[in-house]
C-alpha positions as YAML, in Angstrom:
chain: A
units: angstrom
residues:
- id: 1
  name: UNK
  ca: [71.16, 112.73, 92.70]
- id: 2
  name: UNK
  ca: [68.27, 112.33, 90.40]
- id: 3
  name: UNK
  ca: [68.08, 110.28, 87.14]
- id: 4
  name: UNK
  ca: [65.25, 110.22, 85.00]
- id: 5
  name: UNK
  ca: [64.34, 108.13, 81.87]
- id: 6
  name: UNK
  ca: [62.21, 110.04, 79.25]
- id: 7
  name: UNK
  ca: [58.72, 110.40, 80.86]
- id: 8
  name: UNK
  ca: [58.99, 107.95, 83.63]
- id: 9
  name: UNK
  ca: [59.26, 108.41, 87.27]
- id: 10
  name: UNK
  ca: [62.44, 109.74, 88.66]
- id: 11
  name: UNK
  ca: [65.21, 107.57, 90.35]
- id: 12
  name: UNK
  ca: [66.70, 109.22, 93.47]
- id: 13
  name: UNK
  ca: [70.14, 107.89, 94.45]
- id: 14
  name: UNK
  ca: [70.92, 109.46, 97.75]
- id: 15
  name: UNK
  ca: [72.58, 106.54, 99.88]
- id: 16
  name: UNK
  ca: [75.50, 104.32, 98.98]
- id: 17
  name: UNK
  ca: [74.57, 100.84, 97.89]
- id: 18
  name: UNK
  ca: [73.40, 98.93, 94.63]
- id: 19
  name: UNK
  ca: [70.63, 100.42, 92.64]
- id: 20
  name: UNK
  ca: [68.98, 97.97, 90.39]
- id: 21
  name: UNK
  ca: [67.21, 99.01, 87.26]
- id: 22
  name: UNK
  ca: [65.07, 96.15, 86.00]
- id: 23
  name: UNK
  ca: [63.63, 96.22, 82.47]
- id: 24
  name: UNK
  ca: [61.02, 93.84, 80.67]
- id: 25
  name: UNK
  ca: [60.97, 96.01, 77.67]
- id: 26
  name: UNK
  ca: [63.50, 95.80, 74.96]
- id: 27
  name: UNK
  ca: [62.82, 99.42, 74.04]
- id: 28
  name: UNK
  ca: [63.48, 100.80, 77.49]
- id: 29
  name: UNK
  ca: [66.59, 98.36, 77.94]
- id: 30
  name: UNK
  ca: [68.14, 99.67, 74.46]
- id: 31
  name: UNK
  ca: [67.26, 103.20, 75.51]
- id: 32
  name: UNK
  ca: [68.91, 103.16, 78.85]
- id: 33
  name: UNK
  ca: [71.84, 101.28, 77.76]
- id: 34
  name: UNK
  ca: [72.45, 103.71, 74.91]
- id: 35
  name: UNK
  ca: [71.62, 106.63, 77.21]
- id: 36
  name: UNK
  ca: [74.69, 105.72, 79.61]
- id: 37
  name: UNK
  ca: [76.81, 105.34, 76.54]
- id: 38
  name: UNK
  ca: [75.89, 108.94, 75.55]
- id: 39
  name: UNK
  ca: [74.28, 107.69, 72.31]
- id: 40
  name: UNK
  ca: [70.94, 109.26, 72.87]
- id: 41
  name: UNK
  ca: [69.23, 111.92, 75.05]
- id: 42
  name: UNK
  ca: [66.55, 109.44, 76.86]
- id: 43
  name: UNK
  ca: [68.33, 109.90, 80.25]
- id: 44
  name: UNK
  ca: [68.62, 113.10, 82.26]
- id: 45
  name: UNK
  ca: [70.63, 113.49, 85.36]
- id: 46
  name: UNK
  ca: [70.57, 116.43, 87.96]
- id: 47
  name: UNK
  ca: [71.66, 117.30, 91.44]
- id: 48
  name: UNK
  ca: [69.12, 117.16, 94.23]
- id: 49
  name: UNK
  ca: [68.31, 120.62, 93.59]
- id: 50
  name: UNK
  ca: [67.83, 119.92, 89.79]
- id: 51
  name: UNK
  ca: [71.03, 121.50, 88.60]
- id: 52
  name: UNK
  ca: [71.78, 119.59, 85.36]
- id: 53
  name: UNK
  ca: [74.71, 117.06, 85.44]
- id: 54
  name: UNK
  ca: [76.45, 115.70, 82.29]
- id: 55
  name: UNK
  ca: [75.66, 111.92, 81.93]
- id: 56
  name: UNK
  ca: [79.13, 111.06, 80.65]
- id: 57
  name: UNK
  ca: [80.74, 112.76, 83.53]
- id: 58
  name: UNK
  ca: [78.57, 111.32, 86.17]
- id: 59
  name: UNK
  ca: [78.36, 107.73, 85.12]
- id: 60
  name: UNK
  ca: [80.88, 105.20, 84.07]
- id: 61
  name: UNK
  ca: [79.39, 102.72, 81.68]
- id: 62
  name: UNK
  ca: [81.08, 99.29, 82.20]
- id: 63
  name: UNK
  ca: [78.81, 96.97, 80.54]
- id: 64
  name: UNK
  ca: [78.70, 93.08, 81.09]
- id: 65
  name: UNK
  ca: [81.58, 91.78, 83.45]
- id: 66
  name: UNK
  ca: [82.37, 89.02, 81.19]
- id: 67
  name: UNK
  ca: [81.17, 89.95, 77.66]
- id: 68
  name: UNK
  ca: [82.87, 93.37, 77.57]
- id: 69
  name: UNK
  ca: [86.56, 92.06, 77.49]
- id: 70
  name: UNK
  ca: [88.85, 93.42, 80.18]
- id: 71
  name: UNK
  ca: [86.97, 96.03, 81.73]
- id: 72
  name: UNK
  ca: [89.68, 96.88, 84.11]
- id: 73
  name: UNK
  ca: [92.17, 97.88, 81.40]
- id: 74
  name: UNK
  ca: [90.60, 101.47, 81.13]
- id: 75
  name: UNK
  ca: [91.46, 102.05, 84.71]
- id: 76
  name: UNK
  ca: [95.07, 101.52, 84.45]
- id: 77
  name: UNK
  ca: [96.15, 105.32, 83.90]
- id: 78
  name: UNK
  ca: [94.20, 105.85, 87.13]
- id: 79
  name: UNK
  ca: [96.04, 102.96, 88.96]
- id: 80
  name: UNK
  ca: [99.55, 104.06, 87.79]
- id: 81
  name: UNK
  ca: [98.94, 107.56, 88.69]
- id: 82
  name: UNK
  ca: [97.75, 106.59, 92.39]
- id: 83
  name: UNK
  ca: [100.61, 104.31, 92.50]
- id: 84
  name: UNK
  ca: [103.29, 107.09, 91.70]
- id: 85
  name: UNK
  ca: [101.49, 109.49, 94.09]
- id: 86
  name: UNK
  ca: [101.51, 107.17, 97.08]
- id: 87
  name: UNK
  ca: [105.04, 105.73, 96.20]
- id: 88
  name: UNK
  ca: [107.30, 106.64, 99.17]
- id: 89
  name: UNK
  ca: [110.77, 108.54, 98.83]
- id: 90
  name: UNK
  ca: [112.98, 105.61, 99.71]
- id: 91
  name: UNK
  ca: [111.40, 103.31, 96.83]
- id: 92
  name: UNK
  ca: [111.27, 106.22, 94.36]
- id: 93
  name: UNK
  ca: [115.00, 106.74, 94.93]
- id: 94
  name: UNK
  ca: [115.61, 102.92, 94.39]
- id: 95
  name: UNK
  ca: [113.83, 102.91, 91.21]
- id: 96
  name: UNK
  ca: [115.65, 106.19, 90.05]
- id: 97
  name: UNK
  ca: [118.90, 104.57, 90.96]
- id: 98
  name: UNK
  ca: [118.23, 101.33, 89.18]
- id: 99
  name: UNK
  ca: [117.32, 103.24, 86.07]
- id: 100
  name: UNK
  ca: [120.53, 105.15, 86.24]
- id: 101
  name: UNK
  ca: [122.33, 101.81, 86.58]
- id: 102
  name: UNK
  ca: [120.54, 100.45, 83.49]
- id: 103
  name: UNK
  ca: [121.46, 103.63, 81.64]
- id: 104
  name: UNK
  ca: [125.04, 103.22, 82.46]
- id: 105
  name: UNK
  ca: [125.24, 99.68, 81.36]
- id: 106
  name: UNK
  ca: [123.40, 100.42, 77.91]
- id: 107
  name: UNK
  ca: [125.71, 103.49, 77.22]
- id: 108
  name: UNK
  ca: [128.87, 101.21, 77.86]
- id: 109
  name: UNK
  ca: [127.70, 98.45, 75.66]
- id: 110
  name: UNK
  ca: [126.59, 100.88, 72.88]
- id: 111
  name: UNK
  ca: [130.25, 102.01, 72.78]
- id: 112
  name: UNK
  ca: [131.39, 98.82, 71.57]
- id: 113
  name: UNK
  ca: [129.17, 99.22, 68.45]
- id: 114
  name: UNK
  ca: [130.57, 100.31, 65.19]
- id: 115
  name: UNK
  ca: [127.72, 102.74, 64.67]
- id: 116
  name: UNK
  ca: [127.27, 106.03, 66.70]
- id: 117
  name: UNK
  ca: [124.45, 104.86, 68.76]
- id: 118
  name: UNK
  ca: [122.75, 106.68, 71.56]
- id: 119
  name: UNK
  ca: [119.78, 106.62, 73.94]
- id: 120
  name: UNK
  ca: [117.35, 109.23, 75.40]
- id: 121
  name: UNK
  ca: [117.06, 108.73, 79.26]
- id: 122
  name: UNK
  ca: [114.78, 110.42, 81.67]
- id: 123
  name: UNK
  ca: [113.45, 109.76, 85.15]
- id: 124
  name: UNK
  ca: [109.87, 109.21, 84.20]
- id: 125
  name: UNK
  ca: [108.68, 106.45, 86.11]
- id: 126
  name: UNK
  ca: [105.19, 106.29, 84.36]
- id: 127
  name: UNK
  ca: [107.17, 105.43, 81.26]
- id: 128
  name: UNK
  ca: [108.82, 102.61, 83.12]
- id: 129
  name: UNK
  ca: [105.62, 101.27, 84.29]
- id: 130
  name: UNK
  ca: [104.22, 101.41, 80.60]
- id: 131
  name: UNK
  ca: [107.25, 99.65, 79.50]
- id: 132
  name: UNK
  ca: [107.08, 96.64, 81.96]
- id: 133
  name: UNK
  ca: [103.20, 96.46, 80.72]
- id: 134
  name: UNK
  ca: [101.90, 96.75, 84.55]
- id: 135
  name: UNK
  ca: [98.46, 95.22, 84.62]
- id: 136
  name: UNK
  ca: [96.19, 93.59, 87.13]
- id: 137
  name: UNK
  ca: [96.56, 89.56, 87.77]
- id: 138
  name: UNK
  ca: [94.31, 87.97, 85.38]
- id: 139
  name: UNK
  ca: [93.78, 85.02, 87.76]
- id: 140
  name: UNK
  ca: [91.73, 87.37, 89.87]
- id: 141
  name: UNK
  ca: [89.65, 88.42, 86.91]
- id: 142
  name: UNK
  ca: [88.00, 85.01, 85.83]
- id: 143
  name: UNK
  ca: [84.90, 84.98, 87.92]
- id: 144
  name: UNK
  ca: [82.33, 87.80, 87.34]
- id: 145
  name: UNK
  ca: [82.21, 88.61, 91.29]
- id: 146
  name: UNK
  ca: [85.96, 89.09, 91.29]
- id: 147
  name: UNK
  ca: [85.77, 91.28, 88.37]
- id: 148
  name: UNK
  ca: [83.19, 93.45, 89.87]
- id: 149
  name: UNK
  ca: [84.92, 93.50, 93.24]
- id: 150
  name: UNK
  ca: [88.07, 94.55, 91.49]
- id: 151
  name: UNK
  ca: [86.44, 97.48, 89.76]
- id: 152
  name: UNK
  ca: [85.00, 98.63, 93.09]
- id: 153
  name: UNK
  ca: [88.45, 98.39, 94.70]
- id: 154
  name: UNK
  ca: [89.74, 100.50, 92.09]
- id: 155
  name: UNK
  ca: [87.07, 103.04, 92.52]
- id: 156
  name: UNK
  ca: [87.86, 103.04, 96.33]
- id: 157
  name: UNK
  ca: [91.75, 103.21, 95.86]
- id: 158
  name: UNK
  ca: [91.83, 105.83, 93.23]
- id: 159
  name: UNK
  ca: [89.08, 107.79, 94.58]
- id: 160
  name: UNK
  ca: [87.11, 107.90, 91.40]
- id: 161
  name: UNK
  ca: [84.12, 110.05, 91.53]
- id: 162
  name: UNK
  ca: [81.85, 108.54, 88.59]
- id: 163
  name: UNK
  ca: [79.21, 106.11, 89.30]
- id: 164
  name: UNK
  ca: [79.93, 102.67, 87.73]
- id: 165
  name: UNK
  ca: [77.05, 101.17, 85.73]
- id: 166
  name: UNK
  ca: [77.19, 97.35, 85.06]
- id: 167
  name: UNK
  ca: [74.80, 95.01, 83.13]
- id: 168
  name: UNK
  ca: [73.50, 91.51, 83.57]
- id: 169
  name: UNK
  ca: [74.97, 90.90, 87.06]
- id: 170
  name: UNK
  ca: [71.95, 88.56, 87.65]
- id: 171
  name: UNK
  ca: [73.40, 86.36, 84.83]
- id: 172
  name: UNK
  ca: [76.28, 85.38, 87.10]
- id: 173
  name: UNK
  ca: [75.75, 85.88, 90.91]
- id: 174
  name: UNK
  ca: [73.95, 83.50, 93.25]
- id: 175
  name: UNK
  ca: [71.70, 85.26, 96.05]
- id: 176
  name: UNK
  ca: [74.44, 84.88, 98.67]
- id: 177
  name: UNK
  ca: [76.89, 86.70, 96.20]
- id: 178
  name: UNK
  ca: [74.25, 89.47, 95.80]
- id: 179
  name: UNK
  ca: [74.20, 90.07, 99.46]
- id: 180
  name: UNK
  ca: [77.98, 90.10, 99.61]
- id: 181
  name: UNK
  ca: [78.09, 92.63, 96.87]
- id: 182
  name: UNK
  ca: [75.55, 94.86, 98.38]
- id: 183
  name: UNK
  ca: [77.33, 94.82, 101.71]
- id: 184
  name: UNK
  ca: [80.78, 95.49, 99.92]
- id: 185
  name: UNK
  ca: [79.16, 98.56, 97.98]
- id: 186
  name: UNK
  ca: [77.79, 99.97, 101.14]
- id: 187
  name: UNK
  ca: [81.01, 99.55, 103.15]
- id: 188
  name: UNK
  ca: [82.98, 101.34, 100.41]
- id: 189
  name: UNK
  ca: [80.59, 104.21, 100.48]
- id: 190
  name: UNK
  ca: [79.92, 103.91, 96.68]
- id: 191
  name: UNK
  ca: [76.83, 103.74, 94.53]
- id: 192
  name: UNK
  ca: [76.68, 100.90, 92.03]
- id: 193
  name: UNK
  ca: [74.07, 100.82, 89.25]
- id: 194
  name: UNK
  ca: [72.94, 97.61, 87.87]
- id: 195
  name: UNK
  ca: [70.90, 96.98, 84.76]
- id: 196
  name: UNK
  ca: [69.02, 93.93, 84.19]
- id: 197
  name: UNK
  ca: [66.61, 92.51, 81.44]
- id: 198
  name: UNK
  ca: [64.32, 90.60, 83.46]
- id: 199
  name: UNK
  ca: [60.84, 90.19, 84.78]
- id: 200
  name: UNK
  ca: [59.95, 91.42, 88.28]
- id: 201
  name: UNK
  ca: [59.37, 87.96, 89.71]
- id: 202
  name: UNK
  ca: [62.64, 86.36, 88.26]
- id: 203
  name: UNK
  ca: [65.15, 88.62, 89.82]
- id: 204
  name: UNK
  ca: [66.31, 87.03, 93.00]
- id: 205
  name: UNK
  ca: [68.04, 89.59, 95.15]
- id: 206
  name: UNK
  ca: [67.97, 90.69, 98.72]
- id: 207
  name: UNK
  ca: [64.80, 92.76, 99.62]
- id: 208
  name: UNK
  ca: [66.83, 95.50, 100.99]
- id: 209
  name: UNK
  ca: [68.51, 96.44, 97.51]
- id: 210
  name: UNK
  ca: [66.33, 99.37, 95.74]
- id: 211
  name: UNK
  ca: [64.72, 97.87, 92.51]
- id: 212
  name: UNK
  ca: [63.27, 100.14, 89.98]
- id: 213
  name: UNK
  ca: [61.28, 98.11, 87.40]
- id: 214
  name: UNK
  ca: [59.77, 98.97, 83.95]
- id: 215
  name: UNK
  ca: [57.64, 96.24, 82.62]
- id: 216
  name: UNK
  ca: [57.03, 95.12, 79.06]
- id: 217
  name: UNK
  ca: [54.31, 97.77, 78.54]
- id: 218
  name: UNK
  ca: [56.52, 100.59, 79.82]
- id: 219
  name: UNK
  ca: [54.71, 100.94, 83.09]
- id: 220
  name: UNK
  ca: [56.74, 102.06, 86.19]
- id: 221
  name: UNK
  ca: [56.76, 99.67, 89.31]
- id: 222
  name: UNK
  ca: [58.62, 101.66, 91.86]
...
């Protein structure tokens, strides 16, 4: 896959792993962030044969792992669908029987009321999960590394096809955590794009992570 920012040299993402886009120019940083958000046309994306791709359908802009709120919340529909798809017949039957039991208790109790009350009942387990407010354990989403790891696990579990884009990872990770994250992304056979506002010298990451840098004068160093 090929990604291009305005008139700059193209970025080619072929192999799984982390791809770091380092920017020292505020202009380039804003352009690229807004490009991934679909708010400008500064980014162009294509297949290796130059067939055009839609930025919004190819990338998933997540933002800052701490400052963007609960970045895992938008994945809950995918998680619920994957859970229901993988639910075995025995547990599905148990849930349905429990629902029928609950319906029976409610119906009996409503007969005791003076008003002619009734309930609408169906076997939609998705509604049940919504009612119970199924969510990820917040205790696992405190540390930035844990948040990023959880997003990657969601991608792997739910077989999501877009490419996640995260900002400011260098604000939160030590060099050893960078290495752990790089190994995890590669093992999961995923691509993770990381955008950093930084100087070329200040970004302390393992040397084997691809690093595409545009300096304050908008000159490419890659």
